[in-house]
mmCIF file of C-alpha atoms in Angstrom:
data_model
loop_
_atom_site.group_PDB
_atom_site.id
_atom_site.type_symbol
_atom_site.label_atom_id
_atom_site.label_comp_id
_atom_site.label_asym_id
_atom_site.label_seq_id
_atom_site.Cartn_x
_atom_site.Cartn_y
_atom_site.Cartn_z
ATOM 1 C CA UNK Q 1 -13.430 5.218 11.234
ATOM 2 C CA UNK Q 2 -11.526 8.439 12.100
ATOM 3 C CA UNK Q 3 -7.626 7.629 13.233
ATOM 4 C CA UNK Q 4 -6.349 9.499 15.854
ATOM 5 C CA UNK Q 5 -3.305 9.869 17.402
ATOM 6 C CA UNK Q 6 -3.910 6.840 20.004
ATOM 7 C CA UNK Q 7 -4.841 4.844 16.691
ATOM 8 C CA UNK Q 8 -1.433 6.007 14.909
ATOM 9 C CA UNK Q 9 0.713 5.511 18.043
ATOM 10 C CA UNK Q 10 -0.228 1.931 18.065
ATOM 11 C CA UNK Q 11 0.013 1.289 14.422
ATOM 12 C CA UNK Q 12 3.670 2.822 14.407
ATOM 13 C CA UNK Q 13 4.319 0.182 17.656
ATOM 14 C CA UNK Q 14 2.538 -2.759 15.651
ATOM 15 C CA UNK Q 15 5.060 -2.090 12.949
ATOM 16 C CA UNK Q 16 7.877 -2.093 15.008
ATOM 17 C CA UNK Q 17 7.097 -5.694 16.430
ATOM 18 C CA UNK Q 18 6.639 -6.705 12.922
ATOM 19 C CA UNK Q 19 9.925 -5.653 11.933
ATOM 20 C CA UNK Q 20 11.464 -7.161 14.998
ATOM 21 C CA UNK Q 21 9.389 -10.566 14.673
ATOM 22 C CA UNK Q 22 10.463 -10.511 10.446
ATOM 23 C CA UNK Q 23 13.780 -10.036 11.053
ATOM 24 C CA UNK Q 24 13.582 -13.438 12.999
ATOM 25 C CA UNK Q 25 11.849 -15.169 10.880
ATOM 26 C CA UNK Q 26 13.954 -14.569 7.987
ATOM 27 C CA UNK Q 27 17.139 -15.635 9.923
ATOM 28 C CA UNK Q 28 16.146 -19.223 8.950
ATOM 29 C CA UNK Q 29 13.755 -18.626 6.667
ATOM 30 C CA UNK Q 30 13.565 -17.907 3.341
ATOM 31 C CA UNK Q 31 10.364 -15.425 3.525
ATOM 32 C CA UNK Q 32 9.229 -12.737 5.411
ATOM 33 C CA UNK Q 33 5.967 -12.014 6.435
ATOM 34 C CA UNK Q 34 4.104 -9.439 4.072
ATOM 35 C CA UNK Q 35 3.761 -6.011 5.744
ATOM 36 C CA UNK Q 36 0.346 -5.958 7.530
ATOM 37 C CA UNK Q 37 -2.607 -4.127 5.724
ATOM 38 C CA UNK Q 38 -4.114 -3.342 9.742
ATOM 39 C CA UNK Q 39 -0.764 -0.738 10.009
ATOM 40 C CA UNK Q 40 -0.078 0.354 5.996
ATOM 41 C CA UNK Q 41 -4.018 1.150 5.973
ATOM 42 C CA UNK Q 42 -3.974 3.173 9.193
ATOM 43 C CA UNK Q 43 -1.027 4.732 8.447
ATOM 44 C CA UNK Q 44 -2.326 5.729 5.063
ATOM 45 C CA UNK Q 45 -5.928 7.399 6.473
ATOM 46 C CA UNK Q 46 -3.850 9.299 9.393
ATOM 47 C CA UNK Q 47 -1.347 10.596 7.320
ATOM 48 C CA UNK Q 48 -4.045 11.788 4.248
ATOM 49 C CA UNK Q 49 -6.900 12.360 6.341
ATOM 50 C CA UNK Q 50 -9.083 9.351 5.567
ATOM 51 C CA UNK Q 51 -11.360 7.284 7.155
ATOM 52 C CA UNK Q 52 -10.211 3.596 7.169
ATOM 53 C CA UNK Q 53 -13.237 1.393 6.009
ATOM 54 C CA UNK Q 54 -14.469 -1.786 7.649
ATOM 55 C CA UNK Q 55 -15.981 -4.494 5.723
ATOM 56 C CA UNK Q 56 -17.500 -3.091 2.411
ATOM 57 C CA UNK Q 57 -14.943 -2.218 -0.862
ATOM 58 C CA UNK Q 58 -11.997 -0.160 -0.876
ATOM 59 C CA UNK Q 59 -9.432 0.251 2.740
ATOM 60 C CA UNK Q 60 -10.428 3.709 2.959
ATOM 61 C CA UNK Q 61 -12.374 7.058 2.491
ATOM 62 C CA UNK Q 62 -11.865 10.251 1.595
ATOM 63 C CA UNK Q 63 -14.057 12.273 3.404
ATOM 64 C CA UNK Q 64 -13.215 15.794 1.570
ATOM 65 C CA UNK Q 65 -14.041 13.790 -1.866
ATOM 66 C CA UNK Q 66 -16.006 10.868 -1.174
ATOM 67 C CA UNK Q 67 -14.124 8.677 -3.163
ATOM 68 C CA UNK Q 68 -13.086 4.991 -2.165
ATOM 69 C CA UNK Q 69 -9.473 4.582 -1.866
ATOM 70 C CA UNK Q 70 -7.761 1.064 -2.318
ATOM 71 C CA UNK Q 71 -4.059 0.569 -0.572
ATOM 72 C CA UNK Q 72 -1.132 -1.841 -1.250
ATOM 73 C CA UNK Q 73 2.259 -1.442 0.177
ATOM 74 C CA UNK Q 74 5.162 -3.193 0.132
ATOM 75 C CA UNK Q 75 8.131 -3.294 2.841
ATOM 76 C CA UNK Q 76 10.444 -4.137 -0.290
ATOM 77 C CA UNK Q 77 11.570 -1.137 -1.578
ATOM 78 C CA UNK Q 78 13.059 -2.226 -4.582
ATOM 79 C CA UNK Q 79 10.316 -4.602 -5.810
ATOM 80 C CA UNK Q 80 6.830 -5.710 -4.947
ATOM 81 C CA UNK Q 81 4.117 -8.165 -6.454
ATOM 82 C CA UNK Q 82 0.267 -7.034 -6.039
ATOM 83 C CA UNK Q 83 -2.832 -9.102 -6.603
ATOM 84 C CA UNK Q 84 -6.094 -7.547 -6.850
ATOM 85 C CA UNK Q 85 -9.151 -9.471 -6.605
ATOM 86 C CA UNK Q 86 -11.583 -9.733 -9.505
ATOM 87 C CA UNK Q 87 -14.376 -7.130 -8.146
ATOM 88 C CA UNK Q 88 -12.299 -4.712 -7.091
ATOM 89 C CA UNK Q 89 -13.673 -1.464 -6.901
ATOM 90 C CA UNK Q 90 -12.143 2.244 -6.031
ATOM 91 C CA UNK Q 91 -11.895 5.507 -7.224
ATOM 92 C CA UNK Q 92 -8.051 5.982 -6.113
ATOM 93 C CA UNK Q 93 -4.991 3.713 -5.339
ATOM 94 C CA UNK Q 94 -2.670 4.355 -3.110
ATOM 95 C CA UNK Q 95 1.023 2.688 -2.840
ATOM 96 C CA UNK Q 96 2.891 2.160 -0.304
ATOM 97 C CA UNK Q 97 6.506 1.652 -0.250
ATOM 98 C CA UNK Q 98 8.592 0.688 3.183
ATOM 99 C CA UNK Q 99 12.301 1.801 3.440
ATOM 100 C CA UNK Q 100 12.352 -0.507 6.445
ATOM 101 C CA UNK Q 101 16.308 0.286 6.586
ATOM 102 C CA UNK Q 102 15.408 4.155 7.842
ATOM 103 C CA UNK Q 103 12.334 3.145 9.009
ATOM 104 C CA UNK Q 104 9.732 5.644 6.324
ATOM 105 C CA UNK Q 105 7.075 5.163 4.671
ATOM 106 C CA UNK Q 106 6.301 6.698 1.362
ATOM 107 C CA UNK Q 107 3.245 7.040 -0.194
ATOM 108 C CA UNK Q 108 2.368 7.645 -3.304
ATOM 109 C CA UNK Q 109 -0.871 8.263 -5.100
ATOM 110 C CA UNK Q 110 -1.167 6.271 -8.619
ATOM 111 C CA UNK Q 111 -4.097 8.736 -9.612
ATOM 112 C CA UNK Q 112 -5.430 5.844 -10.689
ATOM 113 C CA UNK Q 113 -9.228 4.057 -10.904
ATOM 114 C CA UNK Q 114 -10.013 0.479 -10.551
ATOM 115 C CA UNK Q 115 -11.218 0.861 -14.107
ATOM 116 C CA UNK Q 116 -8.180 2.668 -15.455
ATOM 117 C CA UNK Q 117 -6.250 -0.141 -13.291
ATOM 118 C CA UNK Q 118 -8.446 -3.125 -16.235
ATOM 119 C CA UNK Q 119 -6.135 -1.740 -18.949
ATOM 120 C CA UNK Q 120 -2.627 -2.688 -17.549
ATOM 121 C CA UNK Q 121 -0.713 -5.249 -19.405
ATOM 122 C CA UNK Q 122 -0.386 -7.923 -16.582
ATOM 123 C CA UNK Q 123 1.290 -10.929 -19.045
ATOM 124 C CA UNK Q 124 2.117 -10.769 -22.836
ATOM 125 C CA UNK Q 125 -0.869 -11.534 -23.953
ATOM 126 C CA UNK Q 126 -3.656 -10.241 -21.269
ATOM 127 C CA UNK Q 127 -4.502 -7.080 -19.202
ATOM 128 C CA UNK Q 128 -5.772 -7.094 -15.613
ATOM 129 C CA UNK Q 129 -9.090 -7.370 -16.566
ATOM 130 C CA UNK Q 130 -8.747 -10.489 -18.835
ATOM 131 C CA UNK Q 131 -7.917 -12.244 -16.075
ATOM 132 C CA UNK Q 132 -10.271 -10.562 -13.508
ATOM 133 C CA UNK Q 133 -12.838 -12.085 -16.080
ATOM 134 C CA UNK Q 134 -11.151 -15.418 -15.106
ATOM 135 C CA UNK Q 135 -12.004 -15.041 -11.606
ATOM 136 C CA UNK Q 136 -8.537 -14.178 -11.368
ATOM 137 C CA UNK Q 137 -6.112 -12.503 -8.847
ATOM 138 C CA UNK Q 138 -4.207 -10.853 -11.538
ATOM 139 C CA UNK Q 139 -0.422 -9.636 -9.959
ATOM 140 C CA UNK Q 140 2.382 -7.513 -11.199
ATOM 141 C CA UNK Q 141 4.451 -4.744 -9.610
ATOM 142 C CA UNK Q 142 3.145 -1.806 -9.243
ATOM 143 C CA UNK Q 143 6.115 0.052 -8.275
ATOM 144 C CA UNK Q 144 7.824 -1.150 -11.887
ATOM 145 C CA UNK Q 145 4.084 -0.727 -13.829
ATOM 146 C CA UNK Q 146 2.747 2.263 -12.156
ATOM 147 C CA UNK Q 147 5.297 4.486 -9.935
ATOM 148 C CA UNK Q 148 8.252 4.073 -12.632
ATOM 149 C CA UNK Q 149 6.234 3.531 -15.422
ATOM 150 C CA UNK Q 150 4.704 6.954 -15.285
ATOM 151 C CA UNK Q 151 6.969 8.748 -12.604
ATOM 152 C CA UNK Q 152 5.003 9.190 -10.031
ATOM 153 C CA UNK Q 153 6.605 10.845 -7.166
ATOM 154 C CA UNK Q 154 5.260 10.053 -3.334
ATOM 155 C CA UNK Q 155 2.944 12.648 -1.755
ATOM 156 C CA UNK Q 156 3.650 12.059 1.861
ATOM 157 C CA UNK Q 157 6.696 10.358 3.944
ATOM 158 C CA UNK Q 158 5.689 9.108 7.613
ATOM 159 C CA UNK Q 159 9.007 9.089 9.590
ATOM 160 C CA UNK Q 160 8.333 5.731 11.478
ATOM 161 C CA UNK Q 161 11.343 6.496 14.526
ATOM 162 C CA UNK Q 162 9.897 10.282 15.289
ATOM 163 C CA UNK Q 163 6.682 9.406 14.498
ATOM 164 C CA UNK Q 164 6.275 12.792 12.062
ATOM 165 C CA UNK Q 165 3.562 13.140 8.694
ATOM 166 C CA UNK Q 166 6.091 15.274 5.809
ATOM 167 C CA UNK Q 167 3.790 16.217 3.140
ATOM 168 C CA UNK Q 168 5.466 15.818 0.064
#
């Protein structure tokens, strides 16, 4: 599915209610709630020019390429914890990373394959795919793994308040 700018209007007003309704709940709660994958996934395919996916693998298209792109986000900046299922499939994941302070959206592009993504060290002892092979839901942080690891620098910036797409 195609987003356009109706689609991306309402995502960028769905995140603004769940900022407002997070903010509550963590005024007598220890948690948040995580930062919905129905806005970071459409604003990830209007920003790059995918097409989101429904149903089978992978959150989105690319429809220059072809290739299946997964997306996580985070609205920590600092830190994050992702789990990936055990079949996960996808030629590309993207991160994204919330600055929910000034209200942006980074995202970055890991360059990186669900079968590159098997070889990361998840524990002392066992990568992602050991435990995938355990019917697993291996997690780690990707922004301390991936994005520091190998300095990966974001490709795009959404500015959330003005609504504007800065290629990066």
């Amino acid at each position: 599915m195609k987003i356009d700018k109706s689609r991306f209007n309402d995502a960028i007003k769905a995140y603004f209610l769940w900022k407002e309704l997070n903010a509550l709940i963590k005024n007598s709660h220890n948690r948040g709630i995580n930062f919905p994958e129905t806005i970071s996934e459409t604003l990830l395919c209007s920003a790059m020019g995918f097409e989101l996916k429904r149903g089978t693998g992978g959150d989105a298209r690319d429809p220059k390429t072809n290739e299946i792109i997964e997306a996580k986000a985070t609205s920590n900046w600092d830190k994050d914890t992702t789990s990936f299922s055990p079949k996960e499939a996808f030629d590309l994941l993207y991160f994204l990373r919330l600055n929910q302070r000034d209200d942006e959206l980074y995202i970055y592009n890991s360059g990186i394959s669900s079968e590159t993504l098997k070889l990361i060290q998840v524990n002392k002892s066992q990568t992602l795919e050991d435990q995938q092979k355990q019917g697993r839901r291996p997690r780690f942080s990707v922004i301390k793994l991936i994005i520091e690891a190998q300095n990966i620098q974001p490709v795009a910036k959404i500015e959330l308040r003005t609504k504007k797409v800065i290629k990066l």
